[in-house]
Short mmCIF file of C-alpha atoms in Angstrom, two decimals:
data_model
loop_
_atom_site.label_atom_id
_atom_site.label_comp_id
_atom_site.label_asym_id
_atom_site.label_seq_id
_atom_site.Cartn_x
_atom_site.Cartn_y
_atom_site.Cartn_z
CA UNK A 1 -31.22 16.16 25.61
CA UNK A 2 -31.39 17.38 29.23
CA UNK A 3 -35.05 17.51 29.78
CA UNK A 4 -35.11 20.76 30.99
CA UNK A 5 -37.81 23.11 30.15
CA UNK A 6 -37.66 27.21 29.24
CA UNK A 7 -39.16 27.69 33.20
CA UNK A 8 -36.28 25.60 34.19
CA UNK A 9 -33.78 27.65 32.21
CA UNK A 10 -35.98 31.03 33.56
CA UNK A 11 -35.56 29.91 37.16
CA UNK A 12 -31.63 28.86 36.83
CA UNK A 13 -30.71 32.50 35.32
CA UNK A 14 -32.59 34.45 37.91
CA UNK A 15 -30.44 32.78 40.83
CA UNK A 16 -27.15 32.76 38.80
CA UNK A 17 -28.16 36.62 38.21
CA UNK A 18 -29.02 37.23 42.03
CA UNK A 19 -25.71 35.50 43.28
CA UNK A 20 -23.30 35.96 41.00
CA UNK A 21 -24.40 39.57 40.40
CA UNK A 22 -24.81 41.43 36.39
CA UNK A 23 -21.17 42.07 36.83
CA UNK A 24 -19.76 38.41 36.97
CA UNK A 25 -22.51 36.74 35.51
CA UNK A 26 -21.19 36.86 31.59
CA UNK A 27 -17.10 35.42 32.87
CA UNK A 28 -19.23 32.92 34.99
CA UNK A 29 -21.28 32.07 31.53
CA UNK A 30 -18.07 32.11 29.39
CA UNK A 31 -16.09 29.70 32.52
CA UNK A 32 -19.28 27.06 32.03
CA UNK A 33 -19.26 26.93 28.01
CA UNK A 34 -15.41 26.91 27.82
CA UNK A 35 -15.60 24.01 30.39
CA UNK A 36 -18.40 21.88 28.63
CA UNK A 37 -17.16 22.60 24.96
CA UNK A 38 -13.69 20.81 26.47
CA UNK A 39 -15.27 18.26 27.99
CA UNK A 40 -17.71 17.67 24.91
CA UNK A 41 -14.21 17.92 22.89
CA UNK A 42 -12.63 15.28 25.66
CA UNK A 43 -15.45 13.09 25.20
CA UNK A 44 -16.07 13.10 21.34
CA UNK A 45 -12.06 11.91 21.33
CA UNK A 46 -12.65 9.24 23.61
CA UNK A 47 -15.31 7.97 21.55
CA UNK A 48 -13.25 9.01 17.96
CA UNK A 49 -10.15 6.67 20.12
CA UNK A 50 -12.00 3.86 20.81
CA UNK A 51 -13.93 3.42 17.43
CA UNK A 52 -10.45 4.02 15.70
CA UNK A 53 -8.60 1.20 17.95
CA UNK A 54 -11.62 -1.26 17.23
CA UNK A 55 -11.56 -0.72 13.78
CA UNK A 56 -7.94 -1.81 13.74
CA UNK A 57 -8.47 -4.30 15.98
CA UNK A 58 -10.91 -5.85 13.71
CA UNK A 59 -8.65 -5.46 10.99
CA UNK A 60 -5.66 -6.64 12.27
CA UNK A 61 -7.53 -10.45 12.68
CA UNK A 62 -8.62 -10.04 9.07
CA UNK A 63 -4.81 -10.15 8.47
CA UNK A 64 -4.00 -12.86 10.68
CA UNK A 65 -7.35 -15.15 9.13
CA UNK A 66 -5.60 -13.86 5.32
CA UNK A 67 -2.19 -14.86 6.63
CA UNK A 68 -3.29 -17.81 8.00
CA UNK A 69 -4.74 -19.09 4.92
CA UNK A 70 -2.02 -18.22 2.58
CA UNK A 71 0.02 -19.97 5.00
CA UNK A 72 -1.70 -23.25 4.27
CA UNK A 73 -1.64 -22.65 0.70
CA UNK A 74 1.43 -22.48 1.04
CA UNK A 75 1.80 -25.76 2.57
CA UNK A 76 -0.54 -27.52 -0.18
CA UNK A 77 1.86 -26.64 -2.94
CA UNK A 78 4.93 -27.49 -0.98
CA UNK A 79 2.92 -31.02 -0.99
CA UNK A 80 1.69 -30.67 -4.63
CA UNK A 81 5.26 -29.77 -5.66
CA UNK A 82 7.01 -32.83 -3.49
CA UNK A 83 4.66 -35.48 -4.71
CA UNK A 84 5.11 -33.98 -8.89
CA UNK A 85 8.72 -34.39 -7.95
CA UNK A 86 8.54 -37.60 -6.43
CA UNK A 87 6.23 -39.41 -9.30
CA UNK A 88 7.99 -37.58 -12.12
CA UNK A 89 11.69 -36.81 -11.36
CA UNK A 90 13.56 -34.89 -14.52
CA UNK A 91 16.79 -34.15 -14.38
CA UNK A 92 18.35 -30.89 -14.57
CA UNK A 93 20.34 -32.16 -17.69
CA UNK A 94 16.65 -33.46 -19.20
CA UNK A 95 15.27 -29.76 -18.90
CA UNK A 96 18.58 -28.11 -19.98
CA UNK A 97 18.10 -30.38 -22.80
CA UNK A 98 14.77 -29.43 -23.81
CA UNK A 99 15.53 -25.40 -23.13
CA UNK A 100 18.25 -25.14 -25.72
CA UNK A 101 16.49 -27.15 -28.53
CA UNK A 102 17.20 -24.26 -31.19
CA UNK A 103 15.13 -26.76 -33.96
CA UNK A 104 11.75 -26.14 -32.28
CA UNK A 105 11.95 -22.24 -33.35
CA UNK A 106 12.15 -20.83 -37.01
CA UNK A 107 15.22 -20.00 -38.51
CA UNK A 108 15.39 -16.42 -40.18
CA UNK A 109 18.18 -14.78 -41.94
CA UNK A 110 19.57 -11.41 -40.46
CA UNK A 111 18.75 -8.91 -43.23
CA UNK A 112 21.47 -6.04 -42.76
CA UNK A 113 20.53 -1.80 -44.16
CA UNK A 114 22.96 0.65 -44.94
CA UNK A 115 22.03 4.13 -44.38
CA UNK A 116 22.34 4.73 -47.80
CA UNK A 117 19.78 2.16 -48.74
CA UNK A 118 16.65 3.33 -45.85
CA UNK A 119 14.22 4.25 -48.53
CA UNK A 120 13.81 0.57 -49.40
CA UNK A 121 11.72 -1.48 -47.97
CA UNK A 122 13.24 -4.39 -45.70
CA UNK A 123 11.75 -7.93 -46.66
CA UNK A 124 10.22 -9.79 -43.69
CA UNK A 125 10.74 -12.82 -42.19
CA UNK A 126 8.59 -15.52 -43.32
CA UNK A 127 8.60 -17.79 -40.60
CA UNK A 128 7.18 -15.22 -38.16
CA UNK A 129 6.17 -12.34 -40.58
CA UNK A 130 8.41 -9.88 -37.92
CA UNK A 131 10.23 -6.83 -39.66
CA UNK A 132 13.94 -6.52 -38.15
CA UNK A 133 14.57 -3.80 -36.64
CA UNK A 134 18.14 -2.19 -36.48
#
């Protein structure tokens, strides 16, 4: 990480010892870690920050390419729907027309039951084979 060898690490304690002294050398070891685990900590959020806000970045112009493309789908079947109208107009009366057209389903009598009468079985439809229900 640092390079720095156990002689290294052998020499650096014997000063710190011979300055600082056996009584302040553990606060002076306790001020150094507390000050590089906050700047590790200061650093590792920095990074943590910066990965976070490119991330978003990132997916903030995958919205934009989606929304752009949705918007010109959007466009196409504005045109699609213009030129169907446009080649074949049908009036609102036509489709009215063709909605209420009661022949084109089957016809089926409503079967009424008494409460006295549940134990026997209602007959079904035949058209569409459906039981009523009540």
């Amino acid at each position: 990480m640092l390079n720095i060898g156990m002689t290294e690490i052998l020499v650096f304690s014997i000063i710190a010892l011979l300055v600082l002294g056996p009584e302040k050398l553990p606060e002076a070891i306790r001020f150094i870690a507390k000050w590089y685990h906050h700047i590790k900590r200061t650093i590792h959020n920095v990074q943590y920050d910066l990965d976070r806000e490119l991330r978003l970045s990132e997916l903030r112009e995958q919205i934009q390419d989606e929304m752009k493309k949705i918007q010109e789908l959007e466009i196409k079947m504005q045109k699609q729907l213009n030129n169907q109208a446009i080649s074949k107009p049908i009036s609102s009366l036509e489709m009215t027309k063709k909605r209420m057209d009661f022949n084109l389903y089957p016809q089926c009598p409503i079967q009424y039951q008494f409460i006295t009468n549940a134990h026997r079985e209602i007959p079904r439809c035949p058209y569409t084979q459906i039981t009523p229900t009540f």
